[in-house]
Amino acid sequence: METTQATSFAKPYAGQKAVILGVANERSLAWAIAQELHRGGAELAFTFLGDALERRVRPLAESVGATIIEPCNVSDDGQLNALFNKLKERWGVLHHVIHSVAFANREDLDGRFINTSRAGFMTAMDVSAYSLVACAKFAEPLMTEGGSLLTLSYYGAEKVVPNYNVMGVAKAALEACVRYLAWDMGPKKIRVNAISAGPVKTLAAAGIRDFRTMLATAEEKTPLKETIEQDDVGYLGGFLCGPGGKHITGTTMYVDSGAHIMS
Ligand code: 0WE
């Protein structure tokens, strides 16, 4: 069936600009969302942290036609300011921010949560939660046509997942930030949402103890009896940035094969 309507479904983000923070490699959830936005006609910019990741991100970004590929440490306001100044200079307007960034010290993702140091707690909160607020602050003046902020969360934000520890606390804060930012930015037609994804093998999961066991357990404990894939996050991200998400804001949506309904 060939209709004019079909075109808007095929390219829902035509004319829209999106910046993607948090692609590390082709397995990244941010990359799945980026590809979905690219397929839907969006123009993309990417950020990286350090030389090693730049070598990974640059070819991926170029493969989807991106020409804005900038360094950005989200815990540095100077670098965020430089990034959004660059976007203003190159695009003048911005529609979507994909925030797929988190960090806790390795030693804080193992053993007892009680042992989290003050500095480790601050690091996790700064990089994994506050950075969304900082991005919102710098992005807002550019988002003059409305749009959306999208971040990534995990079930450990609401229930105890052994070893997730300080990241669980940071994701709980992140989900609260999503709600408060949604209230602040709503009048400007900027929506703010989180995707709570089931466990996936990405760089962020590499080196997490017993991650393979977690995946196996997730598979048998979920209603759908299978773990999710990167593309599943891409599709939901695309939906939330597109017409389907038009009146969805302040929410955390699950892509987890139903894991969150189980006791
Ligand atoms: O949010 C995450 C992990 C994010 C993350 C990963 C690392 C690994 C390397 C944050 N900081 C670091 N720091 C490092 O040094 N996930 C949802 C994946 C994850 O991590 C876990 C999980 C799951 C699931 C840690 C313990 C238990 C479960």
CSV table of C-alpha atoms and ligand atoms in Angstrom, one decimal:
chain,number,residue,atom,x,y,z
A,1,MET,CA,0.0,0.0,0.0
A,2,GLU,CA,1.5,3.3,-1.2
A,3,THR,CA,0.2,6.4,0.6
A,4,THR,CA,1.5,9.7,1.6
A,5,GLN,CA,1.0,8.7,5.2
A,6,ALA,CA,3.4,5.8,4.8
A,7,THR,CA,6.2,8.3,4.1
A,8,SER,CA,5.9,9.9,7.5
A,9,PHE,CA,6.1,6.4,9.1
A,10,ALA,CA,9.2,5.6,7.1
A,11,LYS,CA,11.0,8.8,8.0
A,12,PRO,CA,9.5,10.0,11.3
A,13,TYR,CA,12.6,12.0,12.2
A,14,ALA,CA,13.2,13.7,8.9
A,15,GLY,CA,14.7,17.1,9.5
A,16,GLN,CA,15.4,16.3,13.1
A,17,LYS,CA,18.8,16.5,14.8
A,18,ALA,CA,19.9,14.2,17.6
A,19,VAL,CA,23.1,14.0,19.7
A,20,ILE,CA,24.0,10.6,21.0
A,21,LEU,CA,26.2,10.3,24.2
A,22,GLY,CA,27.5,6.9,25.1
A,23,VAL,CA,28.4,4.9,22.1
A,24,ALA,CA,31.4,2.7,22.9
A,25,ASN,CA,31.2,0.2,20.2
A,26,GLU,CA,28.8,-1.6,17.8
A,27,ARG,CA,27.2,-3.5,20.8
A,28,SER,CA,26.2,-0.3,22.6
A,29,LEU,CA,22.6,0.4,23.4
A,30,ALA,CA,23.2,4.0,22.3
A,31,TRP,CA,24.3,2.6,18.9
A,32,ALA,CA,21.1,0.7,18.5
A,33,ILE,CA,19.1,3.8,19.1
A,34,ALA,CA,21.3,5.9,16.8
A,35,GLN,CA,20.8,3.4,14.0
A,36,GLU,CA,17.1,3.5,14.4
A,37,LEU,CA,17.0,7.3,14.4
A,38,HIS,CA,19.3,7.3,11.3
A,39,ARG,CA,17.0,4.8,9.5
A,40,GLY,CA,14.1,7.2,10.3
A,41,GLY,CA,15.9,10.1,8.7
A,42,ALA,CA,17.4,12.0,11.7
A,43,GLU,CA,20.8,13.7,11.4
A,44,LEU,CA,23.2,12.6,14.1
A,45,ALA,CA,26.1,13.8,16.2
A,46,PHE,CA,28.1,11.6,18.5
A,47,THR,CA,30.4,12.0,21.5
A,48,PHE,CA,33.2,9.9,22.8
A,49,LEU,CA,35.4,9.8,25.9
A,50,GLY,CA,39.1,9.4,25.3
A,51,ASP,CA,41.3,8.3,22.3
A,52,ALA,CA,40.5,4.6,22.6
A,53,LEU,CA,36.7,5.2,22.3
A,54,GLU,CA,37.2,7.8,19.6
A,55,ARG,CA,38.8,5.1,17.4
A,56,ARG,CA,35.7,2.9,18.0
A,57,VAL,CA,33.0,5.6,17.6
A,58,ARG,CA,34.4,7.6,14.6
A,59,PRO,CA,33.9,4.8,12.0
A,60,LEU,CA,30.4,4.0,13.4
A,61,ALA,CA,29.4,7.6,13.3
A,62,GLU,CA,30.7,8.1,9.8
A,63,SER,CA,28.8,5.0,8.6
A,64,VAL,CA,25.6,6.9,9.4
A,65,GLY,CA,26.7,10.1,7.8
A,66,ALA,CA,27.6,12.0,11.0
A,67,THR,CA,30.1,14.8,10.7
A,68,ILE,CA,29.8,16.1,14.3
A,69,ILE,CA,31.9,13.7,16.4
A,70,GLU,CA,33.1,15.5,19.6
A,71,PRO,CA,34.9,14.6,22.8
A,72,CYS,CA,32.7,14.8,25.9
A,73,ASN,CA,33.3,13.9,29.5
A,74,VAL,CA,29.9,14.4,31.0
A,75,SER,CA,31.3,15.2,34.4
A,76,ASP,CA,33.0,18.3,32.9
A,77,ASP,CA,30.7,21.3,32.4
A,78,GLY,CA,33.3,22.9,30.1
A,79,GLN,CA,33.2,19.9,27.8
A,80,LEU,CA,29.4,19.8,27.8
A,81,ASN,CA,29.3,23.5,27.1
A,82,ALA,CA,31.8,23.1,24.2
A,83,LEU,CA,29.7,20.2,22.8
A,84,PHE,CA,26.4,22.1,22.8
A,85,ASN,CA,28.1,25.3,21.5
A,86,LYS,CA,29.3,23.2,18.6
A,87,LEU,CA,25.8,21.8,18.0
A,88,LYS,CA,24.4,25.4,18.0
A,89,GLU,CA,27.0,26.5,15.5
A,90,ARG,CA,26.5,23.6,13.2
A,91,TRP,CA,22.8,23.0,13.5
A,92,GLY,CA,21.2,25.9,15.3
A,93,VAL,CA,18.5,23.6,16.6
A,94,LEU,CA,18.4,20.3,18.4
A,95,HIS,CA,15.6,17.8,18.8
A,96,HIS,CA,16.8,14.8,20.7
A,97,VAL,CA,19.5,14.0,23.3
A,98,ILE,CA,20.3,10.3,23.8
A,99,HIS,CA,22.0,9.9,27.2
A,100,SER,CA,23.4,6.4,27.5
A,101,VAL,CA,26.2,7.1,30.0
A,102,ALA,CA,26.9,5.5,33.4
A,103,PHE,CA,29.9,4.8,35.6
A,104,ALA,CA,30.7,3.5,39.0
A,105,ASN,CA,34.1,2.4,40.2
A,106,ARG,CA,34.6,-1.3,39.5
A,107,GLU,CA,35.1,-2.1,43.2
A,108,ASP,CA,31.7,-0.6,43.9
A,109,LEU,CA,29.9,-3.1,41.7
A,110,ASP,CA,30.9,-6.1,43.8
A,111,GLY,CA,30.5,-7.2,47.4
A,112,ARG,CA,28.6,-5.2,50.1
A,113,PHE,CA,27.0,-1.8,49.2
A,114,ILE,CA,27.8,-0.7,52.7
A,115,ASN,CA,31.4,-0.4,51.7
A,116,THR,CA,30.8,2.2,49.1
A,117,SER,CA,33.1,5.2,49.7
A,118,ARG,CA,31.9,8.8,49.7
A,119,ALA,CA,34.0,9.4,46.6
A,120,GLY,CA,32.7,6.3,44.8
A,121,PHE,CA,29.1,7.3,45.6
A,122,MET,CA,29.7,10.8,44.3
A,123,THR,CA,31.3,9.5,41.1
A,124,ALA,CA,28.4,7.2,40.3
A,125,MET,CA,25.8,9.9,41.0
A,126,ASP,CA,27.7,12.5,39.1
A,127,VAL,CA,28.4,10.5,35.9
A,128,SER,CA,25.2,8.4,35.9
A,129,ALA,CA,22.5,10.8,37.2
A,130,TYR,CA,23.6,14.4,37.5
A,131,SER,CA,25.0,14.3,33.9
A,132,LEU,CA,21.4,14.1,32.6
A,133,VAL,CA,20.5,17.3,34.4
A,134,ALA,CA,23.6,19.0,33.0
A,135,CYS,CA,22.8,17.8,29.5
A,136,ALA,CA,19.2,19.1,29.9
A,137,LYS,CA,20.5,22.5,31.0
A,138,PHE,CA,22.9,22.9,28.1
A,139,ALA,CA,20.5,21.4,25.5
A,140,GLU,CA,17.4,23.4,26.4
A,141,PRO,CA,18.3,26.6,24.7
A,142,LEU,CA,18.9,24.7,21.5
A,143,MET,CA,15.6,22.7,21.6
A,144,THR,CA,13.5,25.5,20.4
A,145,GLU,CA,11.2,23.2,18.3
A,146,GLY,CA,10.5,20.8,21.2
A,147,GLY,CA,11.9,17.3,21.2
A,148,SER,CA,13.0,14.7,23.7
A,149,LEU,CA,15.7,13.6,26.2
A,150,LEU,CA,16.1,9.9,26.5
A,151,THR,CA,18.2,8.0,29.1
A,152,LEU,CA,18.9,4.4,29.9
A,153,SER,CA,18.1,2.8,33.3
A,154,TYR,CA,18.0,-0.6,34.8
A,155,TYR,CA,15.7,-2.5,37.2
A,156,GLY,CA,18.3,-2.3,40.0
A,157,ALA,CA,17.0,1.3,40.4
A,158,GLU,CA,13.8,0.0,42.1
A,159,LYS,CA,14.7,-3.5,43.5
A,160,VAL,CA,17.9,-4.9,44.9
A,161,VAL,CA,19.9,-6.6,42.3
A,162,PRO,CA,22.9,-8.1,44.1
A,163,ASN,CA,26.2,-6.3,43.3
A,164,TYR,CA,24.5,-3.5,41.3
A,165,ASN,CA,24.9,-1.6,44.5
A,166,VAL,CA,25.7,2.1,44.0
A,167,MET,CA,24.6,2.0,40.4
A,168,GLY,CA,21.1,1.1,41.7
A,169,VAL,CA,21.1,4.2,43.8
A,170,ALA,CA,22.3,6.3,40.9
A,171,LYS,CA,19.7,4.8,38.6
A,172,ALA,CA,17.0,5.6,41.2
A,173,ALA,CA,18.2,9.2,41.2
A,174,LEU,CA,18.3,9.2,37.4
A,175,GLU,CA,14.7,8.1,37.1
A,176,ALA,CA,13.7,10.8,39.6
A,177,CYS,CA,15.7,13.3,37.5
A,178,VAL,CA,13.6,12.2,34.5
A,179,ARG,CA,10.4,13.1,36.3
A,180,TYR,CA,11.6,16.5,37.5
A,181,LEU,CA,13.1,17.4,34.2
A,182,ALA,CA,9.9,16.3,32.5
A,183,TRP,CA,8.0,18.8,34.6
A,184,ASP,CA,10.5,21.6,34.0
A,185,MET,CA,10.8,21.1,30.3
A,186,GLY,CA,7.2,20.1,29.4
A,187,PRO,CA,6.0,23.6,28.7
A,188,LYS,CA,8.8,23.8,26.0
A,189,LYS,CA,7.4,20.6,24.5
A,190,ILE,CA,10.5,18.7,25.5
A,191,ARG,CA,9.8,15.2,26.8
A,192,VAL,CA,12.1,13.3,29.1
A,193,ASN,CA,12.0,9.5,29.4
A,194,ALA,CA,14.0,6.5,30.5
A,195,ILE,CA,14.3,3.0,29.0
A,196,SER,CA,14.8,0.3,31.6
A,197,ALA,CA,16.5,-2.4,29.6
A,198,GLY,CA,17.0,-6.0,30.6
A,199,PRO,CA,20.6,-7.2,30.8
A,200,VAL,CA,22.5,-7.3,27.5
A,201,LYS,CA,26.1,-8.1,26.7
A,202,THR,CA,27.7,-4.7,26.1
A,203,LEU,CA,31.0,-3.2,27.0
A,204,ALA,CA,29.4,-1.9,30.2
A,205,ALA,CA,28.6,-5.5,31.2
A,206,ALA,CA,32.1,-6.8,30.4
A,207,GLY,CA,33.9,-7.8,33.5
A,208,ILE,CA,30.7,-7.8,35.7
A,209,ARG,CA,31.0,-10.9,37.8
A,210,ASP,CA,28.5,-13.7,36.9
A,211,PHE,CA,27.0,-11.7,34.1
A,212,ARG,CA,26.6,-14.8,32.0
A,213,THR,CA,24.7,-16.5,34.8
A,214,MET,CA,22.5,-13.4,35.1
A,215,LEU,CA,21.7,-13.6,31.4
A,216,ALA,CA,20.8,-17.3,31.7
A,217,THR,CA,18.7,-16.6,34.8
A,218,ALA,CA,16.9,-13.7,33.0
A,219,GLU,CA,16.1,-16.0,30.1
A,220,GLU,CA,14.3,-18.6,32.2
A,221,LYS,CA,12.7,-16.2,34.7
A,222,THR,CA,11.0,-13.9,32.2
A,223,PRO,CA,7.6,-14.4,30.6
A,224,LEU,CA,9.1,-14.4,27.1
A,225,LYS,CA,11.9,-16.8,28.0
A,226,GLU,CA,14.5,-14.9,26.1
A,227,THR,CA,16.8,-12.0,26.9
A,228,ILE,CA,16.6,-8.8,25.0
A,229,GLU,CA,18.9,-7.6,22.1
A,230,GLN,CA,20.3,-4.2,21.4
A,231,ASP,CA,17.8,-3.6,18.6
A,232,ASP,CA,14.9,-4.0,21.1
A,233,VAL,CA,16.2,-0.9,22.8
A,234,GLY,CA,16.7,0.8,19.5
A,235,TYR,CA,13.0,0.2,18.5
A,236,LEU,CA,11.7,1.6,21.8
A,237,GLY,CA,14.1,4.5,21.7
A,238,GLY,CA,12.9,5.3,18.2
A,239,PHE,CA,9.3,5.0,19.3
A,240,LEU,CA,9.8,7.4,22.2
A,241,CYS,CA,11.6,10.0,20.0
A,242,GLY,CA,8.9,9.7,17.3
A,243,PRO,CA,5.2,10.4,16.9
A,244,GLY,CA,4.3,7.5,19.2
A,245,GLY,CA,6.0,9.2,22.1
A,246,LYS,CA,4.3,12.6,21.5
A,247,HIS,CA,2.5,12.6,24.8
A,248,ILE,CA,4.8,10.4,26.8
A,249,THR,CA,7.0,12.1,29.3
A,250,GLY,CA,8.5,11.6,32.8
A,251,THR,CA,8.3,7.8,32.4
A,252,THR,CA,10.5,4.8,32.6
A,253,MET,CA,9.5,2.1,30.0
A,254,TYR,CA,10.8,-1.5,30.2
A,255,VAL,CA,12.3,-3.6,27.5
A,256,ASP,CA,13.0,-6.6,29.5
A,257,SER,CA,10.9,-9.5,28.2
A,258,GLY,CA,8.6,-8.8,31.1
A,259,ALA,CA,11.2,-9.5,33.9
A,260,HIS,CA,9.9,-6.6,36.0
A,261,ILE,CA,6.5,-8.1,36.6
A,262,MET,CA,8.0,-11.2,38.3
A,263,SER,CA,8.4,-11.6,42.1
B,1,0WE,O1,24.2,-0.1,34.4
B,1,0WE,C1,24.8,-1.2,34.1
B,1,0WE,C2,26.3,-1.2,34.3
B,1,0WE,C3,26.9,0.2,34.2
B,1,0WE,C4,28.4,0.2,34.6
B,1,0WE,C5,29.3,-0.7,34.2
B,1,0WE,C6,30.6,-0.6,34.6
B,1,0WE,C7,31.6,-1.7,34.3
B,1,0WE,C8,33.0,-1.2,34.3
B,1,0WE,C9,28.8,1.3,35.4
B,1,0WE,N1,30.1,1.4,35.8
B,1,0WE,C10,31.0,0.4,35.4
B,1,0WE,N2,32.3,0.6,35.8
B,1,0WE,C11,33.3,-0.2,35.4
B,1,0WE,O2,34.4,-0.1,35.9
B,1,0WE,N3,24.1,-2.3,33.8
B,1,0WE,C12,22.7,-2.3,33.8
B,1,0WE,C13,24.8,-3.6,33.5
B,1,0WE,C14,24.9,-4.3,34.8
B,1,0WE,O3,26.0,-4.1,35.7
B,1,0WE,C15,25.8,-4.8,36.8
B,1,0WE,C16,24.7,-5.6,36.6
B,1,0WE,C17,24.1,-5.3,35.4
B,1,0WE,C18,22.8,-5.8,34.8
B,1,0WE,C19,26.6,-4.9,37.9
B,1,0WE,C20,26.2,-5.8,38.9
B,1,0WE,C21,25.1,-6.6,38.8
B,1,0WE,C22,24.3,-6.5,37.7
